[in-house]
């Protein structure tokens, strides 16, 4: 099944926001670097969440979202690209 959600801004500088269209029972979001190291973890208790990424070095990361037993993976860019 398809999960309708938004991740913004991407690239992120200070915070990344996740917004989900449909309610869910339980969810977890995790931020990983490309070596597989988990950098952030947050339990989702509502349809919108903000995660502080100001302390994360500039680069590309994987955001995994586990919602009601299904996993979704998105790429997330962090940093002040071109600024």
PDB file of N, CA and C in Angstrom:
ATOM      1  N   UNK A   1       0.830  -1.182   0.000  1.00  0.00           N
ATOM      2  CA  UNK A   1       0.000   0.000   0.000  1.00  0.00           C
ATOM      3  C   UNK A   1       0.875   1.247   0.000  1.00  0.00           C
ATOM      4  N   UNK A   2       0.307   2.337  -0.385  1.00  0.00           N
ATOM      5  CA  UNK A   2       1.021   3.587  -0.591  1.00  0.00           C
ATOM      6  C   UNK A   2       0.803   4.515   0.602  1.00  0.00           C
ATOM      7  N   UNK A   3       1.871   5.157   1.045  1.00  0.00           N
ATOM      8  CA  UNK A   3       1.781   6.120   2.135  1.00  0.00           C
ATOM      9  C   UNK A   3       1.976   7.515   1.561  1.00  0.00           C
ATOM     10  N   UNK A   4       1.021   8.393   1.798  1.00  0.00           N
ATOM     11  CA  UNK A   4       1.082   9.755   1.283  1.00  0.00           C
ATOM     12  C   UNK A   4       1.662  10.661   2.366  1.00  0.00           C
ATOM     13  N   UNK A   5       2.906  11.117   2.136  1.00  0.00           N
ATOM     14  CA  UNK A   5       3.548  11.982   3.108  1.00  0.00           C
ATOM     15  C   UNK A   5       4.484  12.952   2.404  1.00  0.00           C
ATOM     16  N   UNK A   6       4.862  13.998   3.111  1.00  0.00           N
ATOM     17  CA  UNK A   6       5.774  15.004   2.569  1.00  0.00           C
ATOM     18  C   UNK A   6       6.947  15.171   3.526  1.00  0.00           C
ATOM     19  N   UNK A   7       8.138  15.368   2.952  1.00  0.00           N
ATOM     20  CA  UNK A   7       9.347  15.673   3.706  1.00  0.00           C
ATOM     21  C   UNK A   7       9.857  16.999   3.175  1.00  0.00           C
ATOM     22  N   UNK A   8       9.984  17.991   4.056  1.00  0.00           N
ATOM     23  CA  UNK A   8      10.415  19.309   3.600  1.00  0.00           C
ATOM     24  C   UNK A   8      11.111  20.042   4.733  1.00  0.00           C
ATOM     25  N   UNK A   9      11.996  20.985   4.474  1.00  0.00           N
ATOM     26  CA  UNK A   9      12.605  21.181   3.152  1.00  0.00           C
ATOM     27  C   UNK A   9      13.620  20.084   2.871  1.00  0.00           C
ATOM     28  N   UNK A  10      13.903  19.875   1.633  1.00  0.00           N
ATOM     29  CA  UNK A  10      14.924  18.915   1.230  1.00  0.00           C
ATOM     30  C   UNK A  10      15.671  19.523   0.050  1.00  0.00           C
ATOM     31  N   UNK A  11      16.845  20.077   0.260  1.00  0.00           N
ATOM     32  CA  UNK A  11      17.735  19.912   1.408  1.00  0.00           C
ATOM     33  C   UNK A  11      17.291  20.693   2.642  1.00  0.00           C
ATOM     34  N   UNK A  12      17.622  20.118   3.798  1.00  0.00           N
ATOM     35  CA  UNK A  12      17.280  20.716   5.087  1.00  0.00           C
ATOM     36  C   UNK A  12      18.519  21.369   5.687  1.00  0.00           C
ATOM     37  N   UNK A  13      18.304  22.404   6.482  1.00  0.00           N
ATOM     38  CA  UNK A  13      19.419  23.064   7.172  1.00  0.00           C
ATOM     39  C   UNK A  13      19.317  22.894   8.682  1.00  0.00           C
ATOM     40  N   UNK A  14      18.246  23.417   9.263  1.00  0.00           N
ATOM     41  CA  UNK A  14      18.070  23.388  10.720  1.00  0.00           C
ATOM     42  C   UNK A  14      17.113  22.281  11.166  1.00  0.00           C
ATOM     43  N   UNK A  15      16.007  22.144  10.438  1.00  0.00           N
ATOM     44  CA  UNK A  15      14.994  21.148  10.774  1.00  0.00           C
ATOM     45  C   UNK A  15      14.440  20.523   9.508  1.00  0.00           C
ATOM     46  N   UNK A  16      13.965  19.307   9.650  1.00  0.00           N
ATOM     47  CA  UNK A  16      13.218  18.664   8.575  1.00  0.00           C
ATOM     48  C   UNK A  16      11.838  18.341   9.134  1.00  0.00           C
ATOM     49  N   UNK A  17      10.815  18.571   8.318  1.00  0.00           N
ATOM     50  CA  UNK A  17       9.431  18.372   8.729  1.00  0.00           C
ATOM     51  C   UNK A  17       8.838  17.206   7.945  1.00  0.00           C
ATOM     52  N   UNK A  18       8.080  16.384   8.622  1.00  0.00           N
ATOM     53  CA  UNK A  18       7.353  15.295   7.983  1.00  0.00           C
ATOM     54  C   UNK A  18       5.875  15.511   8.243  1.00  0.00           C
ATOM     55  N   UNK A  19       5.086  15.354   7.195  1.00  0.00           N
ATOM     56  CA  UNK A  19       3.644  15.535   7.286  1.00  0.00           C
ATOM     57  C   UNK A  19       2.970  14.353   6.594  1.00  0.00           C
ATOM     58  N   UNK A  20       2.048  13.704   7.292  1.00  0.00           N
ATOM     59  CA  UNK A  20       1.367  12.519   6.782  1.00  0.00           C
ATOM     60  C   UNK A  20      -0.098  12.840   6.524  1.00  0.00           C
ATOM     61  N   UNK A  21      -0.605  12.393   5.378  1.00  0.00           N
ATOM     62  CA  UNK A  21      -1.999  12.658   5.002  1.00  0.00           C
ATOM     63  C   UNK A  21      -2.988  11.849   5.829  1.00  0.00           C
ATOM     64  N   UNK A  22      -2.653  10.590   6.096  1.00  0.00           N
ATOM     65  CA  UNK A  22      -3.581   9.693   6.775  1.00  0.00           C
ATOM     66  C   UNK A  22      -3.135   9.430   8.207  1.00  0.00           C
ATOM     67  N   UNK A  23      -4.071   9.264   9.123  1.00  0.00           N
ATOM     68  CA  UNK A  23      -3.691   8.886  10.490  1.00  0.00           C
ATOM     69  C   UNK A  23      -3.116   7.471  10.514  1.00  0.00           C
ATOM     70  N   UNK A  24      -2.342   7.189  11.540  1.00  0.00           N
ATOM     71  CA  UNK A  24      -1.729   5.868  11.680  1.00  0.00           C
ATOM     72  C   UNK A  24      -1.722   5.502  13.161  1.00  0.00           C
ATOM     73  N   UNK A  25      -1.505   4.206  13.430  1.00  0.00           N
ATOM     74  CA  UNK A  25      -1.505   3.744  14.817  1.00  0.00           C
ATOM     75  C   UNK A  25      -0.158   3.975  15.473  1.00  0.00           C
ATOM     76  N   UNK A  26       0.912   3.551  14.811  1.00  0.00           N
ATOM     77  CA  UNK A  26       2.229   3.764  15.395  1.00  0.00           C
ATOM     78  C   UNK A  26       3.256   3.952  14.293  1.00  0.00           C
ATOM     79  N   UNK A  27       4.276   4.737  14.616  1.00  0.00           N
ATOM     80  CA  UNK A  27       5.300   4.999  13.622  1.00  0.00           C
ATOM     81  C   UNK A  27       6.596   5.443  14.269  1.00  0.00           C
ATOM     82  N   UNK A  28       7.684   5.199  13.542  1.00  0.00           N
ATOM     83  CA  UNK A  28       9.018   5.605  13.964  1.00  0.00           C
ATOM     84  C   UNK A  28       9.744   6.137  12.738  1.00  0.00           C
ATOM     85  N   UNK A  29      10.480   7.226  12.928  1.00  0.00           N
ATOM     86  CA  UNK A  29      11.316   7.746  11.857  1.00  0.00           C
ATOM     87  C   UNK A  29      12.761   7.716  12.354  1.00  0.00           C
ATOM     88  N   UNK A  30      13.679   7.281  11.474  1.00  0.00           N
ATOM     89  CA  UNK A  30      15.093   7.199  11.823  1.00  0.00           C
ATOM     90  C   UNK A  30      15.923   7.808  10.701  1.00  0.00           C
ATOM     91  N   UNK A  31      17.003   8.472  11.085  1.00  0.00           N
ATOM     92  CA  UNK A  31      17.927   9.085  10.132  1.00  0.00           C
ATOM     93  C   UNK A  31      19.239   8.320  10.185  1.00  0.00           C
ATOM     94  N   UNK A  32      19.688   7.831   9.020  1.00  0.00           N
ATOM     95  CA  UNK A  32      20.917   7.047   8.918  1.00  0.00           C
ATOM     96  C   UNK A  32      21.898   7.726   7.974  1.00  0.00           C
ATOM     97  N   UNK A  33      23.188   7.569   8.279  1.00  0.00           N
ATOM     98  CA  UNK A  33      24.185   7.948   7.290  1.00  0.00           C
ATOM     99  C   UNK A  33      24.407   6.753   6.370  1.00  0.00           C
ATOM    100  N   UNK A  34      25.253   6.917   5.349  1.00  0.00           N
ATOM    101  CA  UNK A  34      25.403   5.849   4.360  1.00  0.00           C
ATOM    102  C   UNK A  34      26.307   4.714   4.828  1.00  0.00           C
ATOM    103  N   UNK A  35      26.845   4.804   6.051  1.00  0.00           N
ATOM    104  CA  UNK A  35      27.549   3.657   6.632  1.00  0.00           C
ATOM    105  C   UNK A  35      26.591   2.792   7.438  1.00  0.00           C
ATOM    106  N   UNK A  36      25.316   3.238   7.553  1.00  0.00           N
ATOM    107  CA  UNK A  36      24.315   2.487   8.295  1.00  0.00           C
ATOM    108  C   UNK A  36      24.190   2.891   9.751  1.00  0.00           C
ATOM    109  N   UNK A  37      24.884   3.935  10.151  1.00  0.00           N
ATOM    110  CA  UNK A  37      24.829   4.410  11.539  1.00  0.00           C
ATOM    111  C   UNK A  37      23.580   5.270  11.748  1.00  0.00           C
ATOM    112  N   UNK A  38      22.791   4.925  12.768  1.00  0.00           N
ATOM    113  CA  UNK A  38      21.602   5.716  13.079  1.00  0.00           C
ATOM    114  C   UNK A  38      22.023   6.982  13.822  1.00  0.00           C
ATOM    115  N   UNK A  39      21.547   8.142  13.311  1.00  0.00           N
ATOM    116  CA  UNK A  39      21.903   9.431  13.898  1.00  0.00           C
ATOM    117  C   UNK A  39      20.763  10.042  14.705  1.00  0.00           C
ATOM    118  N   UNK A  40      19.541   9.788  14.295  1.00  0.00           N
ATOM    119  CA  UNK A  40      18.354  10.338  14.971  1.00  0.00           C
ATOM    120  C   UNK A  40      17.258   9.295  14.952  1.00  0.00           C
ATOM    121  N   UNK A  41      16.411   9.348  15.986  1.00  0.00           N
ATOM    122  CA  UNK A  41      15.240   8.455  16.038  1.00  0.00           C
ATOM    123  C   UNK A  41      14.124   9.206  16.739  1.00  0.00           C
ATOM    124  N   UNK A  42      12.941   9.141  16.186  1.00  0.00           N
ATOM    125  CA  UNK A  42      11.792   9.800  16.791  1.00  0.00           C
ATOM    126  C   UNK A  42      10.563   8.915  16.642  1.00  0.00           C
ATOM    127  N   UNK A  43       9.795   8.814  17.707  1.00  0.00           N
ATOM    128  CA  UNK A  43       8.527   8.091  17.666  1.00  0.00           C
ATOM    129  C   UNK A  43       7.465   9.051  17.143  1.00  0.00           C
ATOM    130  N   UNK A  44       6.709   8.579  16.168  1.00  0.00           N
ATOM    131  CA  UNK A  44       5.651   9.395  15.577  1.00  0.00           C
ATOM    132  C   UNK A  44       4.366   9.194  16.358  1.00  0.00           C
ATOM    133  N   UNK A  45       3.839  10.289  16.894  1.00  0.00           N
ATOM    134  CA  UNK A  45       2.602  10.198  17.656  1.00  0.00           C
ATOM    135  C   UNK A  45       1.496  11.061  17.051  1.00  0.00           C
ATOM    136  N   UNK A  46       1.837  11.799  16.019  1.00  0.00           N
ATOM    137  CA  UNK A  46       0.854  12.647  15.348  1.00  0.00           C
ATOM    138  C   UNK A  46       1.206  12.714  13.870  1.00  0.00           C
ATOM    139  N   UNK A  47       0.374  13.382  13.083  1.00  0.00           N
ATOM    140  CA  UNK A  47       0.551  13.385  11.638  1.00  0.00           C
ATOM    141  C   UNK A  47       1.594  14.382  11.150  1.00  0.00           C
ATOM    142  N   UNK A  48       2.170  15.188  12.062  1.00  0.00           N
ATOM    143  CA  UNK A  48       3.251  16.092  11.682  1.00  0.00           C
ATOM    144  C   UNK A  48       4.331  16.061  12.751  1.00  0.00           C
ATOM    145  N   UNK A  49       5.581  16.110  12.303  1.00  0.00           N
ATOM    146  CA  UNK A  49       6.705  16.106  13.232  1.00  0.00           C
ATOM    147  C   UNK A  49       7.840  16.917  12.625  1.00  0.00           C
ATOM    148  N   UNK A  50       8.611  17.550  13.491  1.00  0.00           N
ATOM    149  CA  UNK A  50       9.822  18.257  13.076  1.00  0.00           C
ATOM    150  C   UNK A  50      11.008  17.626  13.787  1.00  0.00           C
ATOM    151  N   UNK A  51      12.092  17.437  13.046  1.00  0.00           N
ATOM    152  CA  UNK A  51      13.302  16.835  13.601  1.00  0.00           C
ATOM    153  C   UNK A  51      14.444  17.825  13.428  1.00  0.00           C
ATOM    154  N   UNK A  52      15.151  18.089  14.512  1.00  0.00           N
ATOM    155  CA  UNK A  52      16.286  19.001  14.489  1.00  0.00           C
ATOM    156  C   UNK A  52      17.482  18.311  13.827  1.00  0.00           C
ATOM    157  N   UNK A  53      18.000  18.906  12.753  1.00  0.00           N
ATOM    158  CA  UNK A  53      19.161  18.334  12.060  1.00  0.00           C
ATOM    159  C   UNK A  53      20.329  19.320  12.010  1.00  0.00           C
ATOM    160  N   UNK A  54      20.259  20.385  12.827  1.00  0.00           N
ATOM    161  CA  UNK A  54      21.297  21.414  12.809  1.00  0.00           C
ATOM    162  C   UNK A  54      22.666  20.855  13.197  1.00  0.00           C
ATOM    163  N   UNK A  55      22.680  19.784  13.993  1.00  0.00           N
ATOM    164  CA  UNK A  55      23.943  19.198  14.447  1.00  0.00           C
ATOM    165  C   UNK A  55      24.464  18.100  13.523  1.00  0.00           C
ATOM    166  N   UNK A  56      23.795  17.863  12.414  1.00  0.00           N
ATOM    167  CA  UNK A  56      24.188  16.813  11.475  1.00  0.00           C
ATOM    168  C   UNK A  56      25.063  17.436  10.383  1.00  0.00           C
ATOM    169  N   UNK A  57      26.232  16.833  10.104  1.00  0.00           N
ATOM    170  CA  UNK A  57      27.097  17.385   9.049  1.00  0.00           C
ATOM    171  C   UNK A  57      26.423  17.384   7.674  1.00  0.00           C
ATOM    172  N   UNK A  58      26.840  18.317   6.838  1.00  0.00           N
ATOM    173  CA  UNK A  58      26.316  18.396   5.477  1.00  0.00           C
ATOM    174  C   UNK A  58      26.569  17.082   4.747  1.00  0.00           C
ATOM    175  N   UNK A  59      25.562  16.627   4.014  1.00  0.00           N
ATOM    176  CA  UNK A  59      25.712  15.387   3.264  1.00  0.00           C
ATOM    177  C   UNK A  59      24.373  14.781   2.903  1.00  0.00           C
ATOM    178  N   UNK A  60      24.425  13.569   2.355  1.00  0.00           N
ATOM    179  CA  UNK A  60      23.222  12.818   1.992  1.00  0.00           C
ATOM    180  C   UNK A  60      22.974  11.738   3.035  1.00  0.00           C
ATOM    181  N   UNK A  61      21.703  11.549   3.366  1.00  0.00           N
ATOM    182  CA  UNK A  61      21.314  10.613   4.410  1.00  0.00           C
ATOM    183  C   UNK A  61      20.079   9.843   3.970  1.00  0.00           C
ATOM    184  N   UNK A  62      19.775   8.782   4.703  1.00  0.00           N
ATOM    185  CA  UNK A  62      18.559   8.011   4.474  1.00  0.00           C
ATOM    186  C   UNK A  62      17.620   8.215   5.647  1.00  0.00           C
ATOM    187  N   UNK A  63      16.388   8.512   5.329  1.00  0.00           N
ATOM    188  CA  UNK A  63      15.337   8.667   6.322  1.00  0.00           C
ATOM    189  C   UNK A  63      14.429   7.450   6.188  1.00  0.00           C
ATOM    190  N   UNK A  64      14.355   6.631   7.226  1.00  0.00           N
ATOM    191  CA  UNK A  64      13.451   5.480   7.189  1.00  0.00           C
ATOM    192  C   UNK A  64      12.229   5.806   8.025  1.00  0.00           C
ATOM    193  N   UNK A  65      11.082   5.450   7.493  1.00  0.00           N
ATOM    194  CA  UNK A  65       9.810   5.728   8.152  1.00  0.00           C
ATOM    195  C   UNK A  65       9.072   4.399   8.260  1.00  0.00           C
ATOM    196  N   UNK A  66       8.873   3.949   9.495  1.00  0.00           N
ATOM    197  CA  UNK A  66       8.127   2.721   9.753  1.00  0.00           C
ATOM    198  C   UNK A  66       6.744   3.101  10.269  1.00  0.00           C
ATOM    199  N   UNK A  67       5.735   2.807   9.474  1.00  0.00           N
ATOM    200  CA  UNK A  67       4.347   3.138   9.820  1.00  0.00           C
ATOM    201  C   UNK A  67       3.514   1.864   9.784  1.00  0.00           C
ATOM    202  N   UNK A  68       2.941   1.529  10.927  1.00  0.00           N
ATOM    203  CA  UNK A  68       2.040   0.373  11.031  1.00  0.00           C
ATOM    204  C   UNK A  68       2.602  -0.869  10.349  1.00  0.00           C
ATOM    205  N   UNK A  69       3.895  -1.144  10.579  1.00  0.00           N
ATOM    206  CA  UNK A  69       4.511  -2.365  10.073  1.00  0.00           C
ATOM    207  C   UNK A  69       5.075  -2.294   8.666  1.00  0.00           C
ATOM    208  N   UNK A  70       4.984  -1.148   8.002  1.00  0.00           N
ATOM    209  CA  UNK A  70       5.545  -0.996   6.654  1.00  0.00           C
ATOM    210  C   UNK A  70       6.678   0.013   6.704  1.00  0.00           C
ATOM    211  N   UNK A  71       7.731  -0.229   5.911  1.00  0.00           N
ATOM    212  CA  UNK A  71       8.903   0.650   5.906  1.00  0.00           C
ATOM    213  C   UNK A  71       9.004   1.402   4.583  1.00  0.00           C
ATOM    214  N   UNK A  72       9.299   2.678   4.712  1.00  0.00           N
ATOM    215  CA  UNK A  72       9.521   3.559   3.564  1.00  0.00           C
ATOM    216  C   UNK A  72      10.886   4.214   3.755  1.00  0.00           C
ATOM    217  N   UNK A  73      11.635   4.354   2.676  1.00  0.00           N
ATOM    218  CA  UNK A  73      12.976   4.939   2.740  1.00  0.00           C
ATOM    219  C   UNK A  73      13.048   6.100   1.760  1.00  0.00           C
ATOM    220  N   UNK A  74      13.532   7.229   2.245  1.00  0.00           N
ATOM    221  CA  UNK A  74      13.686   8.431   1.419  1.00  0.00           C
ATOM    222  C   UNK A  74      15.087   8.992   1.611  1.00  0.00           C
ATOM    223  N   UNK A  75      15.633   9.589   0.564  1.00  0.00           N
ATOM    224  CA  UNK A  75      16.912  10.284   0.673  1.00  0.00           C
ATOM    225  C   UNK A  75      16.667  11.688   1.222  1.00  0.00           C
ATOM    226  N   UNK A  76      17.571  12.122   2.086  1.00  0.00           N
ATOM    227  CA  UNK A  76      17.487  13.462   2.650  1.00  0.00           C
ATOM    228  C   UNK A  76      18.856  14.123   2.531  1.00  0.00           C
ATOM    229  N   UNK A  77      18.857  15.319   1.992  1.00  0.00           N
ATOM    230  CA  UNK A  77      20.065  16.118   1.872  1.00  0.00           C
ATOM    231  C   UNK A  77      20.082  17.140   3.018  1.00  0.00           C
ATOM    232  N   UNK A  78      21.215  17.214   3.701  1.00  0.00           N
ATOM    233  CA  UNK A  78      21.362  18.172   4.794  1.00  0.00           C
ATOM    234  C   UNK A  78      22.531  19.075   4.499  1.00  0.00           C
ATOM    235  N   UNK A  79      22.311  20.376   4.627  1.00  0.00           N
ATOM    236  CA  UNK A  79      23.411  21.321   4.462  1.00  0.00           C
ATOM    237  C   UNK A  79      23.015  22.577   3.732  1.00  0.00           C
ATOM    238  N   UNK A  80      23.939  23.501   3.709  1.00  0.00           N
ATOM    239  CA  UNK A  80      23.743  24.794   3.051  1.00  0.00           C
ATOM    240  C   UNK A  80      24.327  24.734   1.642  1.00  0.00           C
ATOM    241  N   UNK A  81      23.731  23.934   0.788  1.00  0.00           N
ATOM    242  CA  UNK A  81      24.242  23.716  -0.563  1.00  0.00           C
ATOM    243  C   UNK A  81      24.226  25.014  -1.353  1.00  0.00           C
ATOM    244  N   UNK A  82      25.374  25.425  -1.801  1.00  0.00           N
ATOM    245  CA  UNK A  82      25.480  26.573  -2.685  1.00  0.00           C
ATOM    246  C   UNK A  82      25.265  27.913  -2.017  1.00  0.00           C
ATOM    247  N   UNK A  83      25.250  27.954  -0.687  1.00  0.00           N
ATOM    248  CA  UNK A  83      25.015  29.218   0.018  1.00  0.00           C
ATOM    249  C   UNK A  83      26.274  29.681   0.724  1.00  0.00           C
TER     250      UNK A  83
END
